[in-house]
Amino acid sequence: MKSATRQTTTHPAPRPVLRRWVLGVVVLIQCACASIQTPPAAPLGFDLPDTWAGRAGQAAAEPSEQWPGNQLALHQWWLRFDDPLLSRLIDQALTANTSVRGAQAALQQARALRDVAGASIWPSVGSSASAGRNRNGDVTHNSFNVGLDASWELDFFGGNRAALKAADAAAQASAATLADVQVSLAAEVALDYLALRSAQERLAIAQANLASQQETLQLTEWRLQAGLVTSLEAAQARASAEQTAAQIPALQTTISQTTHALSVLAGQAPAALTLTLSALAPVPQVAGDWALAFPADTLRQRQDVRAAEYQVAAAAARVSQADAARLPNFKLGGSLGLSALTTGALTDGASVVAALLASVSWPVFDAGASQAQLRAQQAALAQAATVYQAAVLIALTEVEDALVALRGDRSRLLRLQNAFEAADIAASLARQRYSSGLVDFQTVLETQRTRLSSQDSLATARASVSADHVRLVKALGGGWLPSQGSTPSLTDPDSPRTTVP
């Protein structure tokens, strides 16, 4: 069965008409390009301080001292505590914690979406094959077709490129979020570990004082039987011992709960580390101070600030994408294939079928939807800029608060050390003089209570100073694990950038 082919003769357009048509298209494209808005960089809204108020009178570390020569020490700040178990717990948490694994999955998703956006810039090619059988009366007609189809959206106005920039900035923000999770997690493990060691030390202090008070109680009861003291003094000794004993269950509860928290942070069952953490160890201390960079350098280290800035870059790219969506869309398409009556003829004697298509589309009337979408993205950009400004302010506040707390707790620790030394001497003298009958029993009890309170406060203060170090290094942005290509520096000219502090 023969198929009829209709041939159409195309006459060339007159040259003046063709010239005017091409000129008109060029003018329209230029006008459209001129109408694309370039989003402004997000202003910070305030001036960054030159130095930290909490370090008044002390020079900040030079950038060469902190960046990058001392950067590894900041990333693995827990090594400064010289506690192998603490380092092991943090390493386990950074590997096995559920929050870290979730952030890693989110980063993989963001990078995959970036690859999807990048693919839209390039042509797409597909293949197809079909087989058909038609019957018209006694005549049967078979047809077999194979071919390739291609299409390409010509990104004249940068809509697809803007989408790629937005996806890339979102992926970088996700990487910074992962690093921020690592920062928070390392600090949380360290703070819980310090709380555990502090509770264990306070428990040992309470138990030692209880043993001393029980000896005093036994001595008082013997003296009561001998008629040397009254029942009032014996009751006072018993009350003092019971008050000290009442502190022990609360401290034991704190130890158990903190052990459970550390086990979960390390990605294990709550009781998995009970035996490991039951061995007594002193509260780890940090010798010296941390080298502080200038505030602007510190903000570059803060991963939450990085994430907020990348979100601003992503929002700015989405504004450009929404703006480009209002403009003409040009597409090229084509196909090339073979058609035959039998499968064997596809490789020998098949007809070549080819087509080429160029199209342009331009929204003429959409009831203001495209303009509304542009305004929505502009509002999202303003919102992201506000979040970025808030992140900077929070970062500055956390560093200043940590510096003030560290300075205050150090001063308090010094005073408590002096107080405990005096209370220890007073308790020893009171016990000796009571044995000699020079002071009453009430004096012994008062000096014992003062000694216990001073010793307990001293242990708490030592842990507070160590915790202040942890909070300071967290505020400085320490604790995330740098990896190749994870988060490019915001000073890199090729990285998404708005207003870098």
Coordinates of C-alpha atoms in Angstrom, one line a residue:
M1 CA 0.0 0.0 0.0
K2 CA 1.5 3.3 -1.1
S3 CA 1.2 6.3 1.0
A4 CA 0.7 9.7 -0.5
T5 CA 3.0 12.6 0.4
R6 CA 2.0 16.1 0.2
Q7 CA 4.6 18.6 -0.9
T8 CA 4.4 22.2 0.1
T9 CA 6.4 24.9 -1.7
T10 CA 7.6 27.7 0.6
H11 CA 8.3 31.1 -1.0
P12 CA 11.0 33.2 0.6
A13 CA 9.8 36.2 2.5
P14 CA 10.7 39.6 1.1
R15 CA 14.0 40.8 2.5
P16 CA 12.6 44.1 4.0
V17 CA 9.9 42.2 5.9
L18 CA 12.4 39.6 7.2
R19 CA 14.8 42.3 8.2
R20 CA 12.1 44.2 10.2
W21 CA 11.0 40.9 11.8
V22 CA 14.5 40.1 13.0
L23 CA 15.1 43.7 14.2
G24 CA 11.9 43.5 16.2
V25 CA 12.8 40.3 17.9
V26 CA 16.3 41.8 18.8
V27 CA 14.6 44.9 20.3
L28 CA 12.2 42.8 22.3
I29 CA 15.0 40.7 23.7
Q30 CA 17.0 43.8 24.7
C31 CA 14.0 45.4 26.4
A32 CA 13.4 42.2 28.3
C33 CA 17.0 42.0 29.4
A34 CA 16.8 45.5 30.6
S35 CA 13.8 44.7 32.7
I36 CA 15.5 42.0 34.7
Q37 CA 16.2 43.2 38.2
T38 CA 19.4 42.5 40.0
P39 CA 18.7 41.9 43.7
P40 CA 20.8 44.1 46.0
A41 CA 23.1 42.6 48.5
A42 CA 21.6 42.2 52.0
P43 CA 22.8 45.1 54.1
L44 CA 24.0 44.2 57.6
G45 CA 22.2 47.1 59.1
F46 CA 24.8 47.9 61.8
D47 CA 28.6 48.2 62.1
L48 CA 30.6 45.3 63.4
P49 CA 32.8 46.0 66.4
D50 CA 36.5 46.2 65.9
T51 CA 37.2 44.0 69.0
W52 CA 35.4 42.2 71.7
A53 CA 34.1 44.2 74.7
G54 CA 34.7 41.1 76.9
R55 CA 38.4 41.4 76.2
A56 CA 38.7 45.1 76.9
G57 CA 42.4 46.0 77.3
Q58 CA 43.5 42.8 75.6
A59 CA 44.6 42.7 71.9
A60 CA 42.7 40.4 69.6
A61 CA 44.6 37.7 67.9
E62 CA 45.9 38.6 64.5
P63 CA 44.2 36.8 61.6
S64 CA 47.5 35.1 60.7
E65 CA 47.6 33.7 64.3
Q66 CA 44.0 32.3 64.1
W67 CA 43.3 31.8 60.4
P68 CA 44.4 29.2 59.4
G69 CA 47.4 28.5 61.5
N70 CA 45.4 27.8 64.6
Q71 CA 42.3 26.7 62.9
L72 CA 42.8 22.9 63.4
A73 CA 43.1 23.6 67.2
L74 CA 39.7 25.4 67.0
H75 CA 38.1 22.6 65.0
Q76 CA 39.3 19.9 67.5
W77 CA 39.2 22.1 70.6
W78 CA 38.4 19.2 72.9
L79 CA 42.0 18.1 72.6
R80 CA 42.9 21.1 74.8
F81 CA 41.2 19.4 77.7
D82 CA 43.6 16.5 77.6
D83 CA 40.9 13.9 78.4
P84 CA 41.1 10.9 76.1
L85 CA 37.6 9.7 77.1
L86 CA 36.1 13.0 76.3
S87 CA 37.8 13.0 72.9
R88 CA 36.6 9.5 72.2
L89 CA 33.0 10.4 73.1
I90 CA 32.9 13.5 70.9
D91 CA 34.4 11.5 68.0
Q92 CA 31.8 8.8 68.4
A93 CA 29.0 11.4 68.6
L94 CA 30.2 13.1 65.4
T95 CA 30.1 9.8 63.6
A96 CA 27.0 8.0 65.0
N97 CA 24.7 10.7 66.3
T98 CA 21.2 10.7 64.7
S99 CA 21.2 14.5 64.2
V100 CA 24.4 14.3 62.3
R101 CA 23.2 11.5 60.1
G102 CA 20.0 13.4 59.4
A103 CA 22.0 16.6 58.5
Q104 CA 24.2 14.5 56.2
A105 CA 21.2 13.1 54.4
A106 CA 19.8 16.6 54.0
L107 CA 23.1 17.7 52.5
Q108 CA 23.0 14.7 50.0
Q109 CA 19.5 15.7 49.0
A110 CA 20.4 19.4 48.5
R111 CA 23.4 18.4 46.3
A112 CA 21.2 16.1 44.3
L113 CA 18.7 18.9 43.7
R114 CA 21.6 21.1 42.6
D115 CA 22.5 18.5 40.0
V116 CA 18.9 18.4 38.8
A117 CA 18.9 22.2 38.4
G118 CA 22.2 22.0 36.6
A119 CA 20.9 19.5 34.1
S120 CA 18.2 22.0 32.9
I121 CA 20.9 24.2 31.3
W122 CA 21.9 21.5 28.9
P123 CA 20.1 19.9 26.0
S124 CA 18.1 16.7 26.7
V125 CA 18.2 13.8 24.3
G126 CA 15.8 10.8 24.4
S127 CA 15.2 7.7 22.3
S128 CA 12.0 6.1 21.2
A129 CA 10.9 3.0 19.3
S130 CA 7.5 2.0 18.1
A131 CA 5.8 -0.8 16.1
G132 CA 2.3 -0.6 14.6
R133 CA 0.0 -2.9 12.6
N134 CA -2.9 -1.5 10.7
R135 CA -5.5 -3.4 8.7
N136 CA -7.8 -1.8 6.1
G137 CA -10.0 -4.5 4.6
D138 CA -7.8 -7.2 3.2
V139 CA -4.6 -5.0 3.3
T140 CA -2.4 -5.2 6.3
H141 CA 0.2 -2.5 6.9
N142 CA 3.1 -2.8 9.4
S143 CA 5.3 0.1 10.5
F144 CA 8.4 0.2 12.6
N145 CA 10.1 3.4 13.8
V146 CA 13.2 4.2 15.9
G147 CA 14.6 7.6 16.5
L148 CA 16.2 10.2 18.8
D149 CA 14.5 13.3 20.2
A150 CA 16.3 16.3 21.4
S151 CA 15.2 19.6 23.1
W152 CA 17.0 22.6 24.5
E153 CA 15.6 25.6 26.3
L154 CA 17.7 28.6 25.3
D155 CA 18.3 30.3 28.6
F156 CA 18.5 33.9 27.2
F157 CA 17.4 35.6 30.3
G158 CA 19.2 33.4 32.9
G159 CA 16.2 31.8 34.5
N160 CA 17.7 28.3 34.5
R161 CA 21.1 29.7 35.6
A162 CA 19.4 31.5 38.4
A163 CA 17.7 28.3 39.5
L164 CA 21.1 26.6 39.5
K165 CA 22.6 29.3 41.6
A166 CA 19.7 29.0 44.0
A167 CA 20.2 25.3 44.3
D168 CA 23.9 25.6 44.7
A169 CA 23.5 28.2 47.5
A170 CA 20.9 25.9 49.1
A171 CA 23.4 23.0 49.0
Q172 CA 26.1 25.2 50.5
A173 CA 23.7 26.3 53.3
S174 CA 22.9 22.6 53.9
A175 CA 26.6 21.9 54.3
A176 CA 27.0 24.8 56.7
T177 CA 24.0 23.5 58.6
L178 CA 25.7 20.1 58.9
A179 CA 28.8 21.8 60.3
D180 CA 26.6 23.8 62.8
V181 CA 25.1 20.5 64.0
Q182 CA 28.6 19.2 64.6
V183 CA 29.5 22.4 66.5
S184 CA 26.4 22.1 68.7
L185 CA 26.8 18.3 69.2
A186 CA 30.5 18.5 70.3
A187 CA 29.7 21.3 72.8
E188 CA 26.7 19.3 74.1
V189 CA 28.8 16.2 74.7
A190 CA 31.5 18.2 76.4
L191 CA 29.0 20.0 78.7
D192 CA 27.3 16.8 79.6
Y193 CA 30.7 15.2 80.3
L194 CA 31.7 18.1 82.5
A195 CA 28.4 17.8 84.4
L196 CA 29.0 14.1 84.9
R197 CA 32.5 14.6 86.3
S198 CA 31.3 17.5 88.4
A199 CA 28.4 15.4 89.9
Q200 CA 30.8 12.5 90.6
E201 CA 33.3 14.8 92.3
R202 CA 30.5 16.4 94.4
L203 CA 29.2 12.9 95.3
A204 CA 32.7 11.9 96.5
I205 CA 32.8 15.1 98.6
A206 CA 29.4 14.5 100.1
Q207 CA 30.3 10.9 100.9
A208 CA 33.6 11.9 102.5
N209 CA 31.9 14.6 104.6
L210 CA 29.2 12.1 105.5
A211 CA 31.8 9.7 106.8
S212 CA 33.4 12.5 108.9
Q213 CA 30.0 13.6 110.2
Q214 CA 29.1 10.0 111.1
E215 CA 32.3 9.7 113.1
T216 CA 31.4 12.9 114.9
L217 CA 27.9 11.5 115.5
Q218 CA 29.4 8.3 116.9
L219 CA 31.7 10.3 119.2
T220 CA 28.8 12.4 120.4
E221 CA 26.7 9.4 121.2
W222 CA 29.6 7.9 123.3
R223 CA 29.9 11.3 125.1
L224 CA 26.2 11.3 125.6
Q225 CA 26.3 7.9 127.2
A226 CA 29.1 9.1 129.4
G227 CA 27.1 12.1 130.4
L228 CA 29.5 14.6 128.9
V229 CA 27.0 16.1 126.4
T230 CA 23.3 16.6 126.2
S231 CA 20.8 14.8 123.9
L232 CA 20.5 18.2 122.1
E233 CA 24.0 17.9 120.8
A234 CA 23.5 14.3 119.7
A235 CA 20.3 15.3 117.9
Q236 CA 22.2 18.2 116.1
A237 CA 25.0 15.8 115.0
R238 CA 22.4 13.3 113.7
A239 CA 20.5 16.1 111.8
S240 CA 23.7 17.3 110.2
A241 CA 24.7 13.8 109.0
E242 CA 21.2 13.2 107.6
Q243 CA 21.2 16.5 105.7
T244 CA 24.5 15.5 104.0
A245 CA 23.2 12.0 103.3
A246 CA 20.1 13.5 101.6
Q247 CA 22.3 15.1 99.0
I248 CA 23.7 11.8 97.8
P249 CA 20.5 10.4 96.0
A250 CA 20.1 13.6 94.0
L251 CA 23.7 13.4 92.8
Q252 CA 23.4 9.8 92.0
T253 CA 20.3 10.6 89.9
T254 CA 22.2 13.3 88.1
I255 CA 25.1 10.9 87.3
S256 CA 22.7 8.3 85.9
Q257 CA 20.8 10.7 83.8
T258 CA 23.9 12.4 82.4
T259 CA 25.4 9.0 81.6
H260 CA 22.2 8.1 79.7
A261 CA 22.4 11.4 77.8
L262 CA 26.0 10.9 76.8
S263 CA 25.2 7.3 75.6
V264 CA 22.4 8.6 73.4
L265 CA 24.5 11.5 72.0
A266 CA 27.1 8.9 71.0
G267 CA 24.4 7.0 69.1
Q268 CA 24.1 4.1 71.6
A269 CA 21.5 2.8 74.0
P270 CA 21.0 4.9 77.3
A271 CA 22.9 2.4 79.5
A272 CA 25.6 1.4 77.0
L273 CA 28.3 3.7 78.6
T274 CA 27.4 3.1 82.2
L275 CA 30.5 1.0 83.0
T276 CA 32.8 3.2 80.9
L277 CA 31.8 6.4 82.6
S278 CA 31.5 4.9 86.1
A279 CA 35.3 5.2 86.7
L280 CA 36.0 8.4 88.6
A281 CA 38.1 11.1 86.9
P282 CA 38.7 14.8 87.7
V283 CA 36.8 17.5 85.9
P284 CA 39.0 18.4 82.8
Q285 CA 40.5 21.8 82.7
V286 CA 41.8 24.1 80.0
A287 CA 45.2 25.8 80.5
G288 CA 45.4 29.3 79.2
D289 CA 43.1 31.3 76.9
W290 CA 41.7 30.8 73.4
A291 CA 43.2 32.9 70.7
L292 CA 40.4 35.3 69.7
A293 CA 40.2 36.6 66.1
F294 CA 38.6 39.9 65.3
P295 CA 34.7 39.8 65.3
A296 CA 34.6 39.8 61.5
D297 CA 36.9 36.7 61.3
T298 CA 34.9 35.0 64.0
L299 CA 31.7 35.4 62.0
R300 CA 33.3 33.7 59.0
Q301 CA 34.0 30.7 61.2
R302 CA 30.4 30.6 62.5
Q303 CA 28.5 27.9 60.5
D304 CA 25.1 29.2 61.4
V305 CA 26.0 32.6 60.0
R306 CA 27.4 30.9 56.9
A307 CA 24.1 29.0 56.5
A308 CA 22.1 32.2 56.8
E309 CA 24.2 34.0 54.3
Y310 CA 23.9 31.2 51.8
Q311 CA 20.2 31.3 52.2
V312 CA 20.3 35.0 51.3
A313 CA 22.2 34.1 48.2
A314 CA 19.6 31.4 47.3
A315 CA 16.7 33.8 47.9
A316 CA 18.4 36.4 45.6
A317 CA 18.8 33.9 42.9
R318 CA 15.1 32.9 43.2
V319 CA 14.2 36.6 42.6
S320 CA 16.2 36.5 39.4
Q321 CA 14.5 33.2 38.4
A322 CA 11.0 34.7 39.1
D323 CA 11.9 37.8 37.1
A324 CA 13.1 35.7 34.1
A325 CA 9.9 33.7 34.2
R326 CA 8.0 36.8 33.0
L327 CA 10.1 37.0 29.8
P328 CA 10.0 35.1 26.5
N329 CA 11.0 31.5 26.6
F330 CA 12.9 30.1 23.5
K331 CA 13.1 26.4 22.8
L332 CA 14.7 24.3 20.1
G333 CA 13.6 20.8 19.4
G334 CA 14.2 18.1 16.8
S335 CA 14.0 14.5 16.0
L336 CA 15.9 12.1 13.8
G337 CA 14.7 8.6 13.1
L338 CA 14.2 5.7 10.8
S339 CA 10.9 4.3 9.5
A340 CA 10.4 1.0 7.7
L341 CA 7.7 -1.7 7.0
T342 CA 9.8 -4.5 8.5
T343 CA 12.3 -4.7 11.3
G344 CA 15.0 -5.9 8.9
A345 CA 14.6 -2.8 6.8
L346 CA 15.4 -0.5 9.6
T347 CA 19.1 -1.2 9.0
D348 CA 18.8 -1.3 5.2
G349 CA 16.6 0.8 3.1
A350 CA 14.6 2.5 5.9
S351 CA 13.2 6.0 5.3
V352 CA 14.9 8.8 7.2
V353 CA 12.5 11.0 9.2
A354 CA 13.8 14.3 10.5
A355 CA 12.2 17.3 12.0
L356 CA 13.4 20.6 13.5
L357 CA 11.3 22.9 15.6
A358 CA 11.9 26.4 17.1
S359 CA 9.4 27.9 19.4
V360 CA 9.0 31.0 21.5
S361 CA 6.4 31.6 24.3
W362 CA 5.7 34.7 26.2
P363 CA 3.0 35.1 28.8
V364 CA 0.6 37.8 27.7
F365 CA -2.0 37.7 30.4
D366 CA -1.8 35.7 33.6
A367 CA -3.9 38.0 35.9
G368 CA -0.8 39.3 37.6
A369 CA 0.4 35.8 38.7
S370 CA 4.0 36.3 37.5
Q371 CA 4.3 39.7 39.2
A372 CA 2.9 38.3 42.4
Q373 CA 5.4 35.5 42.3
L374 CA 8.2 38.0 41.8
R375 CA 6.9 40.0 44.8
A376 CA 6.8 36.8 46.9
Q377 CA 10.4 36.0 46.1
Q378 CA 11.4 39.6 46.9
A379 CA 9.7 39.3 50.3
A380 CA 11.4 35.9 50.8
L381 CA 14.8 37.7 50.1
A382 CA 14.0 40.4 52.7
Q383 CA 13.1 37.7 55.2
A384 CA 16.3 35.8 54.6
A385 CA 18.3 39.0 55.0
T386 CA 16.6 39.6 58.3
V387 CA 17.4 36.1 59.5
Y388 CA 21.0 36.7 58.4
Q389 CA 21.2 39.9 60.4
A390 CA 19.7 38.1 63.4
A391 CA 22.3 35.3 63.1
V392 CA 25.1 37.8 63.2
L393 CA 23.7 39.6 66.2
I394 CA 23.2 36.3 68.0
A395 CA 26.8 35.2 67.2
L396 CA 28.2 38.5 68.6
T397 CA 26.1 38.2 71.7
E398 CA 27.1 34.6 72.4
V399 CA 30.8 35.4 72.2
E400 CA 30.4 38.5 74.5
D401 CA 28.3 36.5 77.0
A402 CA 30.8 33.7 77.0
L403 CA 33.7 36.0 77.6
V404 CA 31.9 37.8 80.5
A405 CA 30.8 34.4 82.1
L406 CA 34.4 33.1 81.8
R407 CA 35.9 36.2 83.4
G408 CA 33.3 36.2 86.2
D409 CA 33.5 32.5 87.0
R410 CA 37.3 32.6 87.1
S411 CA 37.1 35.4 89.7
R412 CA 34.5 33.4 91.6
L413 CA 36.7 30.3 91.5
L414 CA 39.7 32.1 93.0
R415 CA 37.5 33.4 95.9
L416 CA 36.0 30.0 96.5
Q417 CA 39.5 28.4 96.7
N418 CA 40.4 30.9 99.4
A419 CA 37.1 30.3 101.2
F420 CA 37.6 26.6 101.2
E421 CA 41.1 26.8 102.5
A422 CA 39.9 29.0 105.4
A423 CA 36.9 26.7 106.0
D424 CA 39.1 23.6 106.1
I425 CA 41.4 25.2 108.6
A426 CA 38.4 26.4 110.7
A427 CA 36.8 22.9 110.7
S428 CA 40.1 21.2 111.9
L429 CA 40.6 23.8 114.7
A430 CA 37.1 23.5 115.9
R431 CA 37.3 19.7 116.1
Q432 CA 40.5 19.9 118.0
R433 CA 39.2 22.6 120.4
Y434 CA 36.0 20.7 120.9
S435 CA 38.0 17.6 121.9
S436 CA 39.8 19.8 124.5
G437 CA 36.5 21.3 125.7
L438 CA 37.4 24.8 124.5
V439 CA 34.4 25.3 122.1
D440 CA 30.8 24.0 122.1
F441 CA 29.5 21.4 119.8
Q442 CA 27.5 24.0 117.8
T443 CA 30.7 25.5 116.6
V444 CA 31.9 22.1 115.3
L445 CA 28.7 21.6 113.4
E446 CA 28.8 25.1 111.9
T447 CA 32.4 24.8 110.7
Q448 CA 31.7 21.3 109.2
R449 CA 28.7 22.7 107.3
T450 CA 30.7 25.6 106.1
R451 CA 33.5 23.3 104.9
L452 CA 31.1 21.1 103.1
S453 CA 29.4 24.0 101.4
S454 CA 32.7 25.6 100.4
Q455 CA 34.1 22.4 99.0
D456 CA 30.9 21.7 97.1
S457 CA 30.8 25.2 95.7
L458 CA 34.5 24.9 94.7
A459 CA 33.8 21.7 92.7
T460 CA 30.9 23.4 91.0
A461 CA 32.9 26.5 90.2
R462 CA 35.7 24.4 88.6
A463 CA 33.2 22.7 86.3
S464 CA 31.6 26.1 85.5
V465 CA 34.9 27.5 84.3
S466 CA 35.5 24.5 82.1
A467 CA 31.9 24.8 80.8
D468 CA 32.5 28.5 80.0
H469 CA 35.5 27.4 77.9
V470 CA 33.2 25.1 76.0
R471 CA 30.5 27.7 75.5
L472 CA 33.2 30.2 74.3
V473 CA 34.7 27.9 71.7
K474 CA 31.2 27.0 70.5
A475 CA 30.4 30.7 70.2
L476 CA 33.6 31.1 68.2
G477 CA 32.4 28.4 65.8
G478 CA 34.8 25.6 66.8
G479 CA 33.9 22.0 66.5
W480 CA 32.9 21.3 62.9
L481 CA 34.9 18.9 60.8
P482 CA 36.2 20.5 57.6
S483 CA 36.1 18.3 54.5
Q484 CA 37.2 18.9 50.9
G485 CA 34.6 20.9 49.1
S486 CA 32.2 20.9 52.1
T487 CA 31.8 24.7 52.6
P488 CA 33.8 27.1 50.6
S489 CA 35.1 30.1 52.3
L490 CA 32.9 33.1 52.1
T491 CA 35.9 35.1 51.0
D492 CA 36.1 32.9 47.9
P493 CA 35.0 35.1 44.9
D494 CA 33.4 32.0 43.3
S495 CA 31.2 31.2 46.3
P496 CA 27.7 32.7 46.7
R497 CA 28.0 35.9 48.5
T498 CA 25.9 38.8 49.8
T499 CA 27.5 41.1 52.3
V500 CA 30.3 39.4 54.1
P501 CA 31.1 40.8 57.5

